[in-house]
Amino acid sequence: MRGLLSWCRDMMIPHRQNRRQIMRNLGLTLVLLGTAALLCKLMNTFGNSDSAVPLVFVLAVLITARMTDGYFYSFFATIVSVIGVNYVFTYPYFEFNFTITGYPFTFLAMFTVSLVVGMLTEQVKRQSRIQAEAEKEKMKANLLRSVSHDLRTPLTSIIGSSAAVLENYDKFSDEVKKDLIGHVRDDAQWLVRLVENMLSITRINEGAVRIRKNPEAAEEIAAEAVTKFKKRSGDIAVRVSVPTELLIVPMDATLIEQVLINLMDNVVIHAQTATEMELSIVKEGSAAVFSVSDNGCGIDEEIMPKLFEELFPHAQEMSGDGRRSMGIGLSVCMSIVRAHGGDMRAENLPQGGARVSFTLPMEEES
């Protein structure tokens, strides 16, 4: 019995609501009902519109159920609406008289319709929340499974290389030890980037990151990203193409740098035959377009539609390096760009290779 009462209480007013949320929902309900009553009063004043009064209050119940959380507010709105329609706006005014033909039917019909509308709307909202939570849990499970797989290989390589140096320090030449230590450094850098990507995508998708935009020179951000990229990946040539005019773009400089570095990293990881890439910035209307293109093998057309998903299943097929098969880099980029009010797209170039570009609005949205 206690469990049933607890379930009913949670259905009417979810336990996660604090006092401020309850007062906000209740205030919103009263405002909507008051607005409906005022609108009906105006309709009665300027014309005979008794038939439209129930529709106005049913609409108020619908909006209440849509904008509040819990059955209580739509149920409360239903009771007030039925009383308002049958007591205030229906003849005989300001009295209940169930002896009048049709009055009981009007009363029950109004109550039933309002109650059903409120309950169905609340049920749809609950189902949407449940589905969203299920998708989020599925994404977390897939992320954890993929991360567990991708962490294992570089960690094994780090342990193996460091153990070989320690156990054979006097036997290995300086060149061999330098090579093994270099592998440890490369794997450690990959793990750092992997963790940064994971933190970025989970925090942005959960709304924990607040984008702080400041006016930045687009070419300076590009130059900084290229400099950081070349420090750890100097084997591939990078050309930078920027317009002659200074482009000032509102952005979070650190996050946009991460986007550009991720895009250039993807060229190294996935564009197996690429020997050079180009980072370009152009102005299109009121937006700045950042692009990273390469002369590699291009992107498989089957993968293209899923390229920006959190974990696209063919990530490993794109990579020539089995250690670096995580498909979250472009998803991180898409999340950051969308948080800036922009969008991202990818395409294969006619002459070979691929291009991934994103747009950022050059004016801050109010």
PDB file of N, CA, C and O in Angstrom, residues 300-330:
ATOM      1  N   ASP A 300      35.084   6.669 -47.341  1.00  0.00           N
ATOM      2  CA  ASP A 300      34.170   5.671 -47.886  1.00  0.00           C
ATOM      3  C   ASP A 300      32.748   6.225 -47.890  1.00  0.00           C
ATOM      4  O   ASP A 300      32.267   6.738 -46.875  1.00  0.00           O
ATOM      5  N   GLU A 301      32.058   6.118 -49.023  1.00  0.00           N
ATOM      6  CA  GLU A 301      30.700   6.653 -49.145  1.00  0.00           C
ATOM      7  C   GLU A 301      29.738   5.982 -48.172  1.00  0.00           C
ATOM      8  O   GLU A 301      28.752   6.599 -47.750  1.00  0.00           O
ATOM      9  N   GLU A 302      29.997   4.732 -47.806  1.00  0.00           N
ATOM     10  CA  GLU A 302      29.124   4.053 -46.847  1.00  0.00           C
ATOM     11  C   GLU A 302      29.276   4.624 -45.444  1.00  0.00           C
ATOM     12  O   GLU A 302      28.343   4.588 -44.646  1.00  0.00           O
ATOM     13  N   ILE A 303      30.457   5.146 -45.153  1.00  0.00           N
ATOM     14  CA  ILE A 303      30.720   5.703 -43.830  1.00  0.00           C
ATOM     15  C   ILE A 303      30.239   7.139 -43.721  1.00  0.00           C
ATOM     16  O   ILE A 303      29.866   7.600 -42.639  1.00  0.00           O
ATOM     17  N   MET A 304      30.183   7.853 -44.829  1.00  0.00           N
ATOM     18  CA  MET A 304      29.900   9.283 -44.825  1.00  0.00           C
ATOM     19  C   MET A 304      28.666   9.674 -44.006  1.00  0.00           C
ATOM     20  O   MET A 304      28.722  10.617 -43.206  1.00  0.00           O
ATOM     21  N   PRO A 305      27.504   8.975 -44.138  1.00  0.00           N
ATOM     22  CA  PRO A 305      26.328   9.408 -43.369  1.00  0.00           C
ATOM     23  C   PRO A 305      26.487   9.286 -41.864  1.00  0.00           C
ATOM     24  O   PRO A 305      25.767   9.953 -41.109  1.00  0.00           O
ATOM     25  N   LYS A 306      27.416   8.428 -41.396  1.00  0.00           N
ATOM     26  CA  LYS A 306      27.581   8.200 -39.954  1.00  0.00           C
ATOM     27  C   LYS A 306      28.865   8.837 -39.419  1.00  0.00           C
ATOM     28  O   LYS A 306      29.270   8.553 -38.294  1.00  0.00           O
ATOM     29  N   LEU A 307      29.468   9.688 -40.210  1.00  0.00           N
ATOM     30  CA  LEU A 307      30.798  10.185 -39.879  1.00  0.00           C
ATOM     31  C   LEU A 307      30.830  10.979 -38.578  1.00  0.00           C
ATOM     32  O   LEU A 307      31.818  10.956 -37.843  1.00  0.00           O
ATOM     33  N   PHE A 308      29.750  11.705 -38.271  1.00  0.00           N
ATOM     34  CA  PHE A 308      29.749  12.595 -37.110  1.00  0.00           C
ATOM     35  C   PHE A 308      28.997  12.017 -35.921  1.00  0.00           C
ATOM     36  O   PHE A 308      28.691  12.742 -34.978  1.00  0.00           O
ATOM     37  N   GLU A 309      28.676  10.725 -35.955  1.00  0.00           N
ATOM     38  CA  GLU A 309      28.023  10.112 -34.818  1.00  0.00           C
ATOM     39  C   GLU A 309      29.044   9.864 -33.720  1.00  0.00           C
ATOM     40  O   GLU A 309      30.245   9.801 -33.956  1.00  0.00           O
ATOM     41  N   GLU A 310      28.511   9.687 -32.467  1.00  0.00           N
ATOM     42  CA  GLU A 310      29.415   9.484 -31.335  1.00  0.00           C
ATOM     43  C   GLU A 310      30.367   8.322 -31.572  1.00  0.00           C
ATOM     44  O   GLU A 310      31.554   8.418 -31.349  1.00  0.00           O
ATOM     45  N   LEU A 311      29.809   7.206 -32.001  1.00  0.00           N
ATOM     46  CA  LEU A 311      30.645   6.034 -32.252  1.00  0.00           C
ATOM     47  C   LEU A 311      30.148   5.379 -33.529  1.00  0.00           C
ATOM     48  O   LEU A 311      29.210   4.597 -33.510  1.00  0.00           O
ATOM     49  N   PHE A 312      30.747   5.733 -34.664  1.00  0.00           N
ATOM     50  CA  PHE A 312      30.279   5.091 -35.887  1.00  0.00           C
ATOM     51  C   PHE A 312      30.973   3.741 -36.028  1.00  0.00           C
ATOM     52  O   PHE A 312      32.157   3.590 -35.739  1.00  0.00           O
ATOM     53  N   PRO A 313      30.236   2.714 -36.458  1.00  0.00           N
ATOM     54  CA  PRO A 313      30.751   1.342 -36.369  1.00  0.00           C
ATOM     55  C   PRO A 313      31.903   1.032 -37.284  1.00  0.00           C
ATOM     56  O   PRO A 313      32.581   0.040 -37.099  1.00  0.00           O
ATOM     57  N   HIS A 314      32.148   1.845 -38.307  1.00  0.00           N
ATOM     58  CA  HIS A 314      33.200   1.523 -39.266  1.00  0.00           C
ATOM     59  C   HIS A 314      34.468   2.337 -39.024  1.00  0.00           C
ATOM     60  O   HIS A 314      35.285   2.487 -39.918  1.00  0.00           O
ATOM     61  N   ALA A 315      34.625   2.854 -37.809  1.00  0.00           N
ATOM     62  CA  ALA A 315      35.796   3.690 -37.548  1.00  0.00           C
ATOM     63  C   ALA A 315      37.087   2.935 -37.805  1.00  0.00           C
ATOM     64  O   ALA A 315      38.038   3.462 -38.376  1.00  0.00           O
ATOM     65  N   GLN A 316      37.110   1.686 -37.396  1.00  0.00           N
ATOM     66  CA  GLN A 316      38.351   0.919 -37.538  1.00  0.00           C
ATOM     67  C   GLN A 316      38.674   0.651 -39.001  1.00  0.00           C
ATOM     68  O   GLN A 316      39.833   0.540 -39.379  1.00  0.00           O
ATOM     69  N   GLU A 317      37.633   0.552 -39.852  1.00  0.00           N
ATOM     70  CA  GLU A 317      37.881   0.301 -41.257  1.00  0.00           C
ATOM     71  C   GLU A 317      38.578   1.474 -41.922  1.00  0.00           C
ATOM     72  O   GLU A 317      39.244   1.328 -42.931  1.00  0.00           O
ATOM     73  N   MET A 318      38.397   2.686 -41.334  1.00  0.00           N
ATOM     74  CA  MET A 318      39.004   3.874 -41.925  1.00  0.00           C
ATOM     75  C   MET A 318      40.460   4.013 -41.538  1.00  0.00           C
ATOM     76  O   MET A 318      41.193   4.809 -42.101  1.00  0.00           O
ATOM     77  N   SER A 319      40.877   3.298 -40.518  1.00  0.00           N
ATOM     78  CA  SER A 319      42.193   3.522 -39.950  1.00  0.00           C
ATOM     79  C   SER A 319      43.172   2.467 -40.382  1.00  0.00           C
ATOM     80  O   SER A 319      42.900   1.277 -40.359  1.00  0.00           O
ATOM     81  N   GLY A 320      44.362   2.918 -40.751  1.00  0.00           N
ATOM     82  CA  GLY A 320      45.414   1.977 -41.052  1.00  0.00           C
ATOM     83  C   GLY A 320      46.151   1.547 -39.803  1.00  0.00           C
ATOM     84  O   GLY A 320      46.986   0.665 -39.830  1.00  0.00           O
ATOM     85  N   ASP A 321      45.851   2.212 -38.694  1.00  0.00           N
ATOM     86  CA  ASP A 321      46.490   1.923 -37.418  1.00  0.00           C
ATOM     87  C   ASP A 321      45.439   1.378 -36.482  1.00  0.00           C
ATOM     88  O   ASP A 321      44.580   2.087 -36.016  1.00  0.00           O
ATOM     89  N   GLY A 322      45.515   0.098 -36.187  1.00  0.00           N
ATOM     90  CA  GLY A 322      44.496  -0.508 -35.344  1.00  0.00           C
ATOM     91  C   GLY A 322      44.441   0.074 -33.961  1.00  0.00           C
ATOM     92  O   GLY A 322      43.452  -0.037 -33.266  1.00  0.00           O
ATOM     93  N   ARG A 323      45.506   0.695 -33.517  1.00  0.00           N
ATOM     94  CA  ARG A 323      45.500   1.271 -32.177  1.00  0.00           C
ATOM     95  C   ARG A 323      44.596   2.476 -32.090  1.00  0.00           C
ATOM     96  O   ARG A 323      44.112   2.826 -31.036  1.00  0.00           O
ATOM     97  N   ARG A 324      44.407   3.161 -33.196  1.00  0.00           N
ATOM     98  CA  ARG A 324      43.702   4.437 -33.151  1.00  0.00           C
ATOM     99  C   ARG A 324      42.398   4.318 -33.936  1.00  0.00           C
ATOM    100  O   ARG A 324      42.236   4.909 -34.994  1.00  0.00           O
ATOM    101  N   SER A 325      41.492   3.517 -33.429  1.00  0.00           N
ATOM    102  CA  SER A 325      40.251   3.270 -34.144  1.00  0.00           C
ATOM    103  C   SER A 325      39.062   3.985 -33.518  1.00  0.00           C
ATOM    104  O   SER A 325      37.939   3.740 -33.910  1.00  0.00           O
ATOM    105  N   MET A 326      39.266   4.816 -32.520  1.00  0.00           N
ATOM    106  CA  MET A 326      38.149   5.510 -31.896  1.00  0.00           C
ATOM    107  C   MET A 326      37.491   6.447 -32.879  1.00  0.00           C
ATOM    108  O   MET A 326      38.152   7.207 -33.566  1.00  0.00           O
ATOM    109  N   GLY A 327      36.159   6.388 -32.930  1.00  0.00           N
ATOM    110  CA  GLY A 327      35.417   7.240 -33.835  1.00  0.00           C
ATOM    111  C   GLY A 327      34.750   8.398 -33.150  1.00  0.00           C
ATOM    112  O   GLY A 327      33.646   8.769 -33.520  1.00  0.00           O
ATOM    113  N   ILE A 328      35.343   8.953 -32.084  1.00  0.00           N
ATOM    114  CA  ILE A 328      34.671  10.030 -31.370  1.00  0.00           C
ATOM    115  C   ILE A 328      35.253  11.391 -31.710  1.00  0.00           C
ATOM    116  O   ILE A 328      34.698  12.407 -31.324  1.00  0.00           O
ATOM    117  N   GLY A 329      36.360  11.452 -32.444  1.00  0.00           N
ATOM    118  CA  GLY A 329      36.983  12.744 -32.715  1.00  0.00           C
ATOM    119  C   GLY A 329      36.073  13.697 -33.458  1.00  0.00           C
ATOM    120  O   GLY A 329      35.883  14.844 -33.061  1.00  0.00           O
ATOM    121  N   LEU A 330      35.464  13.238 -34.555  1.00  0.00           N
ATOM    122  CA  LEU A 330      34.592  14.100 -35.334  1.00  0.00           C
ATOM    123  C   LEU A 330      33.300  14.408 -34.593  1.00  0.00           C
ATOM    124  O   LEU A 330      32.687  15.447 -34.820  1.00  0.00           O
TER     125      LEU A 330
END
